[in-house]
Structure formats: structure tokens, C-alpha cells
């Protein structure tokens, strides 16, 4: 059987799901960062029952995934499924003078994200951890090298020593997102920790996830005045 009819059906389902203003508002909110249902409900001023209904429709259309927090296991986070919204342009969160990528140990995800960012944006980037390790994970260095990025000389840093008032903070792990104080401008990317399985495949998956998110955010983020 040809796959084209299924493709058309899937596309129609996505368009139908996005044809309701409240669901489009949910997608807009998740386009640049992940959120728990509670966070999303407060952000959109939407009741729990109504939000659950719209999330079911979006999930049925293949737009939204639910992932369990690696920090507080009672929490789940909502994230857009990669590749389903390639034709949508995200709303910019406002100009930024610097982007600070934060994870727990500053040894893999935040390092990879900052390196990816430096390759595609003129806006400066930095990385830090809420509980920084003593060095960058060897498999993160190897994953970066496979994609032409150099992390061999990178060091780790504590977010408390690095954070500036005018940073756009991007928490690239659940634990860091839950540990950070609430800066006025922060995005959350729920990227699984590749060090848990400690395989090249896990680090490649994290790299691919981060690369797709960086590619989506960078064109939408105007540089702030220096």
C-alpha cells in the first residue's frame, strides 16, 4: 500500500489539531521549551480539565510527547515531537545578549549545546552546572569531535559564578530546571542524561536532540544590545 494517503491523513490530523486557538497556544508555548502540565496551565491560565482535553488531541495528532522527569519522578514534562512542526516559525523570546546553557554537572548536555550554539549564532554562549563535575565527560568530547566540535579544552563551572542578570537561560536537563531559582527569562529542554546509559548511542541521541533545538531557537533569537 502507498504511504502517501497515510501521510496526507497525518498532515490533516495535525492541521485539525492546530485549528483550535487554545491548542495553538499550547504548541506556541512548547515550541521553544518543555513544561509540566501544571506549569503550562498556569502560563496559559487554563483549567486542568480543559488542558487535559487539548493535550489528548495534540497527542493523538502526534504533536506532543510526555516524558517523566529524571529529577522528581512524580513529574512529567510535555515536549513537542521532533520533526512535526518544521514548517512553523517559533515566536522569539526577545533579544538576548548571551545564552547560558545549564545542566546538572556541566559535563555533557550543556557543553554540547553551547558548542552547537557557537557554530550557528553570533550571540555569545556559555555553559554551567548546578552541581558541576570536575571535567567534561569523555563521551561528550568524542561526540562533539565526530561532528566537528572541539570540547577537549573545555572546563566546567558553577552556575552561581557564571549567571548574569541579562542571560537567556536554557536548562537542558530536568534536574537543573527544578533546582534553579526562577530567572525572568528561562527555557527548559528536557533532554535525557546520556551519562545514565553511558553509551555512544546515548550521547549521539542527546547531540541530535540538542542540535535540532538549537537550530530552531537560533534563527528566532535576536541579539541584544551590547
Coordinates of C-alpha atoms in Angstrom, one line a residue:
X1 CA 0.0 0.0 0.0
X2 CA 1.3 3.5 -0.8
X3 CA 2.4 5.6 2.2
X4 CA 1.1 8.8 0.6
X5 CA -2.5 8.5 1.8
X6 CA -1.3 7.9 5.4
X7 CA 1.0 11.0 5.0
X8 CA -2.0 13.1 3.9
X9 CA -4.1 11.8 6.8
X10 CA -1.4 12.5 9.3
X11 CA -0.9 16.1 7.9
X12 CA -4.7 16.7 8.0
X13 CA -4.8 15.5 11.6
X14 CA -2.0 17.9 12.6
X15 CA -3.8 20.8 10.9
X16 CA -7.1 19.9 12.5
X17 CA -5.4 19.8 15.9
X18 CA -3.9 23.2 15.4
X19 CA -7.1 24.7 14.2
X20 CA -8.3 25.5 17.7
X21 CA -6.8 28.6 19.3
X22 CA -6.2 27.1 22.7
X23 CA -4.3 24.2 21.2
X24 CA -2.3 26.5 19.0
X25 CA -1.4 28.5 22.2
X26 CA -0.2 25.2 23.8
X27 CA 2.0 24.5 20.8
X28 CA 3.4 28.0 20.8
X29 CA 4.3 27.7 24.5
X30 CA 6.1 24.4 23.9
X31 CA 7.8 25.4 20.7
X32 CA 11.0 26.7 22.4
X33 CA 10.9 24.8 25.7
X34 CA 9.3 22.0 27.6
X35 CA 6.8 22.3 30.5
X36 CA 5.0 20.3 33.1
X37 CA 1.1 20.3 32.8
X38 CA 1.0 22.5 35.9
X39 CA 3.5 25.0 34.5
X40 CA 1.7 25.1 31.2
X41 CA -1.7 25.5 32.8
X42 CA -0.5 28.5 34.9
X43 CA 1.2 30.0 31.9
X44 CA -1.9 29.8 29.7
X45 CA -4.4 30.4 32.6
X46 CA -6.2 27.1 31.5
X47 CA -8.1 24.8 33.8
X48 CA -6.8 21.3 34.4
X49 CA -9.7 19.5 32.6
X50 CA -9.6 21.8 29.6
X51 CA -5.8 21.5 29.3
X52 CA -6.0 17.7 29.6
X53 CA -8.6 17.6 26.7
X54 CA -6.5 19.7 24.4
X55 CA -3.3 17.7 25.3
X56 CA -5.1 14.5 24.4
X57 CA -6.0 15.9 21.0
X58 CA -2.4 17.1 20.4
X59 CA -1.0 13.8 21.5
X60 CA -3.4 11.9 19.2
X61 CA -2.2 14.0 16.3
X62 CA 1.4 13.1 17.1
X63 CA 2.4 16.6 18.1
X64 CA 3.1 16.2 21.9
X65 CA 5.1 13.6 23.9
X66 CA 5.1 13.1 27.7
X67 CA 8.4 12.3 29.4
X68 CA 8.9 11.6 33.1
X69 CA 11.3 13.9 35.0
X70 CA 14.7 12.5 35.7
X71 CA 14.7 14.6 38.9
X72 CA 11.2 14.4 40.6
X73 CA 9.8 11.1 39.2
X74 CA 6.3 12.2 40.1
X75 CA 6.6 14.9 37.4
X76 CA 6.0 14.6 33.7
X77 CA 7.0 17.1 31.1
X78 CA 5.4 17.9 27.8
X79 CA 7.5 18.3 24.7
X80 CA 6.9 18.7 21.0
X81 CA 7.7 15.7 18.9
X82 CA 10.7 16.4 16.8
X83 CA 10.1 17.0 13.1
X84 CA 6.3 17.6 13.3
X85 CA 6.5 21.4 13.2
X86 CA 9.4 22.0 10.9
X87 CA 7.3 24.5 8.9
X88 CA 6.3 26.6 11.9
X89 CA 8.4 29.6 12.9
X90 CA 8.8 29.9 16.7
X91 CA 8.0 33.2 18.4
X92 CA 11.2 34.8 19.6
X93 CA 11.5 35.1 23.4
X94 CA 13.0 38.6 23.0
X95 CA 16.6 39.8 22.3
X96 CA 19.5 38.2 24.2
X97 CA 23.0 39.4 24.9
X98 CA 24.1 35.9 25.9
X99 CA 22.6 32.4 26.1
X100 CA 23.6 30.3 29.1
X101 CA 23.1 26.6 28.8
X102 CA 22.7 24.8 32.2
X103 CA 22.6 21.1 33.2
X104 CA 23.4 19.4 36.5
X105 CA 27.1 18.6 36.1
X106 CA 28.1 20.8 33.1
X107 CA 29.8 17.8 31.7
X108 CA 27.8 16.8 28.6
X109 CA 24.5 18.4 27.6
X110 CA 25.2 22.0 28.4
X111 CA 28.7 21.8 26.9
X112 CA 27.4 20.3 23.7
X113 CA 24.6 22.9 23.5
X114 CA 27.0 25.8 23.9
X115 CA 29.3 24.4 21.3
X116 CA 26.4 23.9 18.9
X117 CA 25.2 27.4 19.5
X118 CA 28.6 29.0 18.9
X119 CA 28.6 27.3 15.5
X120 CA 25.3 28.8 14.3
X121 CA 24.8 32.1 16.1
X122 CA 26.7 35.3 16.7
X123 CA 25.1 35.7 20.1
X124 CA 27.6 34.6 22.8
X125 CA 27.0 31.4 24.7
X126 CA 28.3 29.9 27.9
X127 CA 27.5 26.8 29.9
X128 CA 27.4 25.9 33.6
X129 CA 26.1 23.3 36.1
X130 CA 24.1 23.4 39.3
X131 CA 26.5 20.7 40.7
X132 CA 29.4 20.9 38.3
X133 CA 31.7 17.9 37.8
X134 CA 35.5 18.2 37.7
X135 CA 35.6 17.8 33.9
X136 CA 33.8 17.2 30.7
X137 CA 32.6 13.6 30.0
X138 CA 34.9 11.8 27.6
X139 CA 32.0 10.5 25.5
X140 CA 30.7 14.1 25.2
X141 CA 34.1 15.2 23.9
X142 CA 34.1 12.2 21.5
X143 CA 30.5 13.0 20.3
X144 CA 31.4 16.6 19.7
X145 CA 34.5 15.6 17.8
X146 CA 32.5 13.4 15.5
X147 CA 30.6 16.4 14.5
X148 CA 33.5 18.8 14.1
X149 CA 33.3 20.5 17.5
X150 CA 36.1 20.7 20.0
X151 CA 35.4 20.2 23.7
X152 CA 38.8 18.9 24.6
X153 CA 39.9 22.0 26.4
X154 CA 36.6 22.9 27.9
X155 CA 36.2 23.3 31.7
X156 CA 33.2 23.2 34.0
X157 CA 31.7 26.0 36.0
X158 CA 29.1 26.6 38.7
X159 CA 26.0 28.4 37.5
X160 CA 26.2 30.7 40.6
X161 CA 29.6 32.0 39.3
X162 CA 28.5 32.4 35.7
X163 CA 24.9 33.6 35.6
X164 CA 24.3 37.2 34.6
X165 CA 21.1 39.2 35.0
X166 CA 20.6 39.6 31.2
X167 CA 21.2 36.0 30.3
X168 CA 18.7 33.9 28.5
X169 CA 19.0 30.7 30.5
X170 CA 18.3 27.4 28.8
X171 CA 18.1 24.5 31.2
X172 CA 18.9 21.4 29.2
X173 CA 18.0 18.9 31.9
X174 CA 15.1 18.3 34.3
X175 CA 17.1 18.4 37.5
X176 CA 18.7 21.7 36.7
X177 CA 15.4 23.2 35.7
X178 CA 13.9 22.1 39.0
X179 CA 16.9 23.3 41.1
X180 CA 17.4 26.7 39.5
X181 CA 15.8 29.8 41.0
X182 CA 13.3 31.4 38.7
X183 CA 15.1 33.7 36.4
X184 CA 12.8 36.0 34.5
X185 CA 13.9 34.5 31.2
X186 CA 14.4 30.8 31.0
X187 CA 13.7 27.9 28.6
X188 CA 13.6 24.3 29.5
X189 CA 14.8 21.5 27.2
X190 CA 14.0 18.0 28.7
X191 CA 17.0 16.2 27.2
X192 CA 17.7 12.8 28.8
X193 CA 21.1 12.4 30.5
X194 CA 23.3 10.3 28.2
X195 CA 25.7 9.5 31.1
X196 CA 23.0 7.3 32.7
X197 CA 23.4 4.6 30.0
X198 CA 27.0 5.9 29.2
X199 CA 26.9 4.7 25.6
X200 CA 28.0 6.4 22.4
X201 CA 24.4 5.9 21.1
X202 CA 23.0 7.9 24.1
X203 CA 25.4 10.7 23.6
X204 CA 24.6 10.8 19.8
X205 CA 20.9 10.9 20.7
X206 CA 21.5 13.8 23.1
X207 CA 23.6 15.6 20.5
X208 CA 20.8 15.2 17.9
X209 CA 18.1 16.4 20.2
X210 CA 20.2 19.5 21.2
X211 CA 21.2 20.2 17.6
X212 CA 17.5 20.3 16.5
X213 CA 16.6 22.6 19.3
X214 CA 19.5 24.9 18.8
X215 CA 18.6 25.1 15.1
X216 CA 15.1 26.0 16.0
X217 CA 15.9 28.7 18.6
X218 CA 18.9 30.4 17.0
X219 CA 17.2 32.0 14.0
X220 CA 14.3 33.2 16.2
X221 CA 16.5 34.9 18.8
X222 CA 17.6 38.5 18.0
X223 CA 20.8 39.7 19.5
X224 CA 20.5 42.2 22.4
X225 CA 22.4 45.5 22.5
X226 CA 25.9 45.2 23.9

